[in-house]
Amino acid sequence: MIQVLHISAECYPAAKTGGLADVVGSLPKYQSESGVLSAAIIPKYALKWMHQHEWVTVYGGSIRVDWRTVGFTVQQEKNNTLGFPFFVVDIPGLYDRPGIYNDPSGHPYGDEVERYIVFQQAVLQWVLSFPEHERPRVLHCHDHHTGLIPFMVKYCPQYNGLAMIPTVFTIHNGQYQGMFGRSSLHLMPFFESSAFGLLDWNGIINPMASALRCAWAVTTVSETYLYELHQSSLGLEGLFRDEWRKQSGIINGIDARVWDPAIDPSIQYRLENNDIQAFKLKNKKVLCEWFSLPEDQPIISFIGRLVGEKGCDMLPDAYRNYIHAGGKASFLVLGTGEPWTQNQFRSMTYQYPGRFNAIIDYNEGLAHQIYAGSDYLIMPSRVEPCGLNQMYSMRYGTIPIVHTVGGLKDTVPDIGEPGGNGRGIRFDQFNLGDIGWAIHRAASMWHSDPHAVATIRERIMALDFSWERTIEQYFTVYRNAGAAIRAERRPTPPKQVEAPVEAAKKSEKLIPKETTTGTPAKKAAKADAATKKTNAKPSKKK
Ligand code: GLC
């Protein structure tokens, strides 16, 4: 019986734009393995992964929206590829589109409000169809896209049969609250009018605020981020403070099987005999060759969405200043996002050949190689609820350079702090001076103290960021919210058809379609050949 149902807009590898997907794609797996069977459900987008997998329809229904009726089906992925029961809601007309939030030209879909209201209801209608004793014991909602569920089960008579199931709401990103005006209220299912105040926040319907009030428990993905939300959360500060009793911060884990340098199929050289230096050196050579960077300088990489929240708009100037001041480090960027930032990075590739290169693409496989081959990973995030990239990079011996914020603060103590347990380099103020100084510290340590670099690499690679460490904290939250979850006999491990990374690798080339280097085609061909070579021969890896 499914004990925990995770409801979300993203789940890796089926549909991903960011860390939310990574969490929803791995937390249920580890919960299930520890005996608490957990499942996930997301909308069925018209994405490649959806087409490549087989689906079994498990439920069909319809939702009334305003004057229309929208039909939907719930489908389960047939082969249990993700290692836990994975469901999608197929809603023709609303989600059969090639993007998750935006159309291919980058514009957000205009009917977001309707899409999420229908998705949430479809999930609830499906859960209502379960015999009572087989219903999940917790509805675990992630981010604003699912923020109306705690309200709906309490105050919409249609879904009231689920009111006794505890709802847990996890905030991965408090910047997006899903707000909409009263003029769209007619899209909501009928609700008790006296409950209107639980939807409304300062004259606007705010799903995140509603979840904060209606969910039985609220979590965020790090303790520091929870504290920050109490100080600044786009107008919800008072609400966060009022509801503090039911809140907790739980740092995310990472899927230590997908992110394992000893077996990762997406990297050119795997970790063998725990020889960290050789692992780093060989993978760095690969990056230097692919992206025309020198080997005698540290490579500082940025991976992620090129959006303001991640602070990457500071990097062009920070890098220019550093290079013009004669600094000896080179820089790599992988990601897509805001046009201004993309263009800055594109032109810098031509301005600083051999020092800077940008790959304007979303490429999971290449990201693994960059984690393995870089010396440093920079995360200048303005806001970072948890951050997973710093954990991935540490796992691959790449030292993080981070802004002291949110989960970055909780996971990356500075190497200069007393105690000798530092993991990276931090800067406290979000300005060019501080970022520049952090880059300078990193590069000069690399040039002058290779021993220190080696020691830090060893230390960070030995860290345990796996979910096993943290899922107990979620179980405690569920139990405190009154959910009768219990570990059952460990289920036989579900059939793992194909490791997600393997699948991702097959469906994409390691080298992206668009690099801003002069000879992308040649490099791509080289990279492809190299991949085939290294992955073909079974090496002596552990
Ligand atoms: C969001 C946050 C990121 C967090 C992730 C998973 O993407 O921005 O910090 O790690 O969700 O919780």
PDB file of C-alpha atoms in Angstrom, residues 362-463:
ATOM      1  CA  TYR A 362      20.581  21.896 -20.535  1.00  0.00           C
ATOM      2  CA  ASN A 363      22.659  18.744 -20.585  1.00  0.00           C
ATOM      3  CA  GLU A 364      22.563  16.339 -17.684  1.00  0.00           C
ATOM      4  CA  GLY A 365      25.354  14.080 -18.984  1.00  0.00           C
ATOM      5  CA  LEU A 366      27.761  16.939 -19.602  1.00  0.00           C
ATOM      6  CA  ALA A 367      26.992  18.301 -16.138  1.00  0.00           C
ATOM      7  CA  HIS A 368      28.350  15.073 -14.633  1.00  0.00           C
ATOM      8  CA  GLN A 369      31.569  15.449 -16.610  1.00  0.00           C
ATOM      9  CA  ILE A 370      31.960  19.064 -15.506  1.00  0.00           C
ATOM     10  CA  TYR A 371      31.510  18.094 -11.847  1.00  0.00           C
ATOM     11  CA  ALA A 372      34.159  15.425 -12.301  1.00  0.00           C
ATOM     12  CA  GLY A 373      36.683  17.556 -14.180  1.00  0.00           C
ATOM     13  CA  SER A 374      36.447  20.997 -12.572  1.00  0.00           C
ATOM     14  CA  ASP A 375      38.537  22.231  -9.689  1.00  0.00           C
ATOM     15  CA  TYR A 376      35.863  24.505  -8.280  1.00  0.00           C
ATOM     16  CA  LEU A 377      32.122  24.974  -8.665  1.00  0.00           C
ATOM     17  CA  ILE A 378      30.818  28.478  -8.084  1.00  0.00           C
ATOM     18  CA  MET A 379      27.310  29.119  -6.722  1.00  0.00           C
ATOM     19  CA  PRO A 380      26.760  32.836  -6.215  1.00  0.00           C
ATOM     20  CA  SER A 381      23.029  32.335  -5.540  1.00  0.00           C
ATOM     21  CA  ARG A 382      21.076  35.278  -4.195  1.00  0.00           C
ATOM     22  CA  VAL A 383      18.650  32.755  -2.750  1.00  0.00           C
ATOM     23  CA  GLU A 384      19.359  29.057  -2.331  1.00  0.00           C
ATOM     24  CA  PRO A 385      16.788  27.071  -0.369  1.00  0.00           C
ATOM     25  CA  CYS A 386      19.018  24.019  -0.276  1.00  0.00           C
ATOM     26  CA  GLY A 387      21.144  23.673  -3.372  1.00  0.00           C
ATOM     27  CA  LEU A 388      22.078  20.275  -4.675  1.00  0.00           C
ATOM     28  CA  ASN A 389      24.899  21.210  -7.025  1.00  0.00           C
ATOM     29  CA  GLN A 390      27.308  21.889  -4.190  1.00  0.00           C
ATOM     30  CA  MET A 391      26.633  18.361  -2.925  1.00  0.00           C
ATOM     31  CA  TYR A 392      27.084  16.798  -6.352  1.00  0.00           C
ATOM     32  CA  SER A 393      30.311  18.705  -6.803  1.00  0.00           C
ATOM     33  CA  MET A 394      31.693  17.677  -3.408  1.00  0.00           C
ATOM     34  CA  ARG A 395      30.905  14.074  -4.191  1.00  0.00           C
ATOM     35  CA  TYR A 396      33.122  14.452  -7.280  1.00  0.00           C
ATOM     36  CA  GLY A 397      35.947  16.211  -5.427  1.00  0.00           C
ATOM     37  CA  THR A 398      35.158  19.682  -6.794  1.00  0.00           C
ATOM     38  CA  ILE A 399      35.456  22.359  -4.140  1.00  0.00           C
ATOM     39  CA  PRO A 400      32.444  24.695  -3.914  1.00  0.00           C
ATOM     40  CA  ILE A 401      32.699  28.488  -3.855  1.00  0.00           C
ATOM     41  CA  VAL A 402      29.380  29.702  -2.469  1.00  0.00           C
ATOM     42  CA  HIS A 403      27.446  32.719  -1.287  1.00  0.00           C
ATOM     43  CA  THR A 404      26.639  32.304   2.412  1.00  0.00           C
ATOM     44  CA  VAL A 405      22.932  31.789   2.001  1.00  0.00           C
ATOM     45  CA  GLY A 406      20.267  29.120   2.690  1.00  0.00           C
ATOM     46  CA  GLY A 407      21.344  25.536   2.272  1.00  0.00           C
ATOM     47  CA  LEU A 408      24.752  26.622   1.007  1.00  0.00           C
ATOM     48  CA  LYS A 409      25.457  28.001   4.456  1.00  0.00           C
ATOM     49  CA  ASP A 410      24.331  24.750   6.052  1.00  0.00           C
ATOM     50  CA  THR A 411      26.381  22.453   3.835  1.00  0.00           C
ATOM     51  CA  VAL A 412      29.588  24.359   3.042  1.00  0.00           C
ATOM     52  CA  PRO A 413      31.613  25.543   6.044  1.00  0.00           C
ATOM     53  CA  ASP A 414      34.476  27.768   4.928  1.00  0.00           C
ATOM     54  CA  ILE A 415      37.967  26.300   4.919  1.00  0.00           C
ATOM     55  CA  GLY A 416      39.131  29.276   6.944  1.00  0.00           C
ATOM     56  CA  GLU A 417      36.816  28.557   9.864  1.00  0.00           C
ATOM     57  CA  PRO A 418      38.323  27.104  13.024  1.00  0.00           C
ATOM     58  CA  GLY A 419      37.983  23.366  13.471  1.00  0.00           C
ATOM     59  CA  GLY A 420      39.620  22.298  10.234  1.00  0.00           C
ATOM     60  CA  ASN A 421      36.440  20.858   8.746  1.00  0.00           C
ATOM     61  CA  GLY A 422      36.021  23.357   5.953  1.00  0.00           C
ATOM     62  CA  ARG A 423      34.560  22.168   2.691  1.00  0.00           C
ATOM     63  CA  GLY A 424      34.728  25.205   0.463  1.00  0.00           C
ATOM     64  CA  ILE A 425      35.101  28.935   0.098  1.00  0.00           C
ATOM     65  CA  ARG A 426      32.295  31.252   1.121  1.00  0.00           C
ATOM     66  CA  PHE A 427      31.552  34.904   0.600  1.00  0.00           C
ATOM     67  CA  ASP A 428      29.072  36.741   2.759  1.00  0.00           C
ATOM     68  CA  GLN A 429      28.177  39.859   0.800  1.00  0.00           C
ATOM     69  CA  PHE A 430      26.580  39.638  -2.581  1.00  0.00           C
ATOM     70  CA  ASN A 431      28.797  42.067  -4.473  1.00  0.00           C
ATOM     71  CA  LEU A 432      31.545  41.984  -7.059  1.00  0.00           C
ATOM     72  CA  GLY A 433      34.253  42.636  -4.502  1.00  0.00           C
ATOM     73  CA  ASP A 434      33.355  39.652  -2.372  1.00  0.00           C
ATOM     74  CA  ILE A 435      32.847  37.288  -5.294  1.00  0.00           C
ATOM     75  CA  GLY A 436      36.165  38.413  -6.763  1.00  0.00           C
ATOM     76  CA  TRP A 437      37.929  37.833  -3.487  1.00  0.00           C
ATOM     77  CA  ALA A 438      36.477  34.323  -3.227  1.00  0.00           C
ATOM     78  CA  ILE A 439      37.692  33.520  -6.749  1.00  0.00           C
ATOM     79  CA  HIS A 440      41.091  34.900  -5.856  1.00  0.00           C
ATOM     80  CA  ARG A 441      41.271  32.788  -2.689  1.00  0.00           C
ATOM     81  CA  ALA A 442      40.335  29.682  -4.639  1.00  0.00           C
ATOM     82  CA  ALA A 443      42.816  30.244  -7.440  1.00  0.00           C
ATOM     83  CA  SER A 444      45.714  31.175  -5.228  1.00  0.00           C
ATOM     84  CA  MET A 445      45.187  28.104  -3.029  1.00  0.00           C
ATOM     85  CA  TRP A 446      45.197  25.969  -6.171  1.00  0.00           C
ATOM     86  CA  HIS A 447      48.482  27.480  -7.368  1.00  0.00           C
ATOM     87  CA  SER A 448      50.313  27.748  -4.077  1.00  0.00           C
ATOM     88  CA  ASP A 449      49.028  24.915  -1.912  1.00  0.00           C
ATOM     89  CA  PRO A 450      48.156  21.760  -3.873  1.00  0.00           C
ATOM     90  CA  HIS A 451      48.407  19.779  -0.668  1.00  0.00           C
ATOM     91  CA  ALA A 452      45.550  21.766   0.890  1.00  0.00           C
ATOM     92  CA  VAL A 453      43.470  21.219  -2.248  1.00  0.00           C
ATOM     93  CA  ALA A 454      44.121  17.473  -2.100  1.00  0.00           C
ATOM     94  CA  THR A 455      43.192  17.325   1.589  1.00  0.00           C
ATOM     95  CA  ILE A 456      39.924  19.183   1.035  1.00  0.00           C
ATOM     96  CA  ARG A 457      39.075  16.957  -1.912  1.00  0.00           C
ATOM     97  CA  GLU A 458      39.564  13.878   0.198  1.00  0.00           C
ATOM     98  CA  ARG A 459      37.427  15.336   2.955  1.00  0.00           C
ATOM     99  CA  ILE A 460      34.522  16.366   0.766  1.00  0.00           C
ATOM    100  CA  MET A 461      34.472  13.158  -1.229  1.00  0.00           C
ATOM    101  CA  ALA A 462      34.119  11.192   1.990  1.00  0.00           C
ATOM    102  CA  LEU A 463      30.997  13.105   3.055  1.00  0.00           C
TER     103      LEU A 463
END
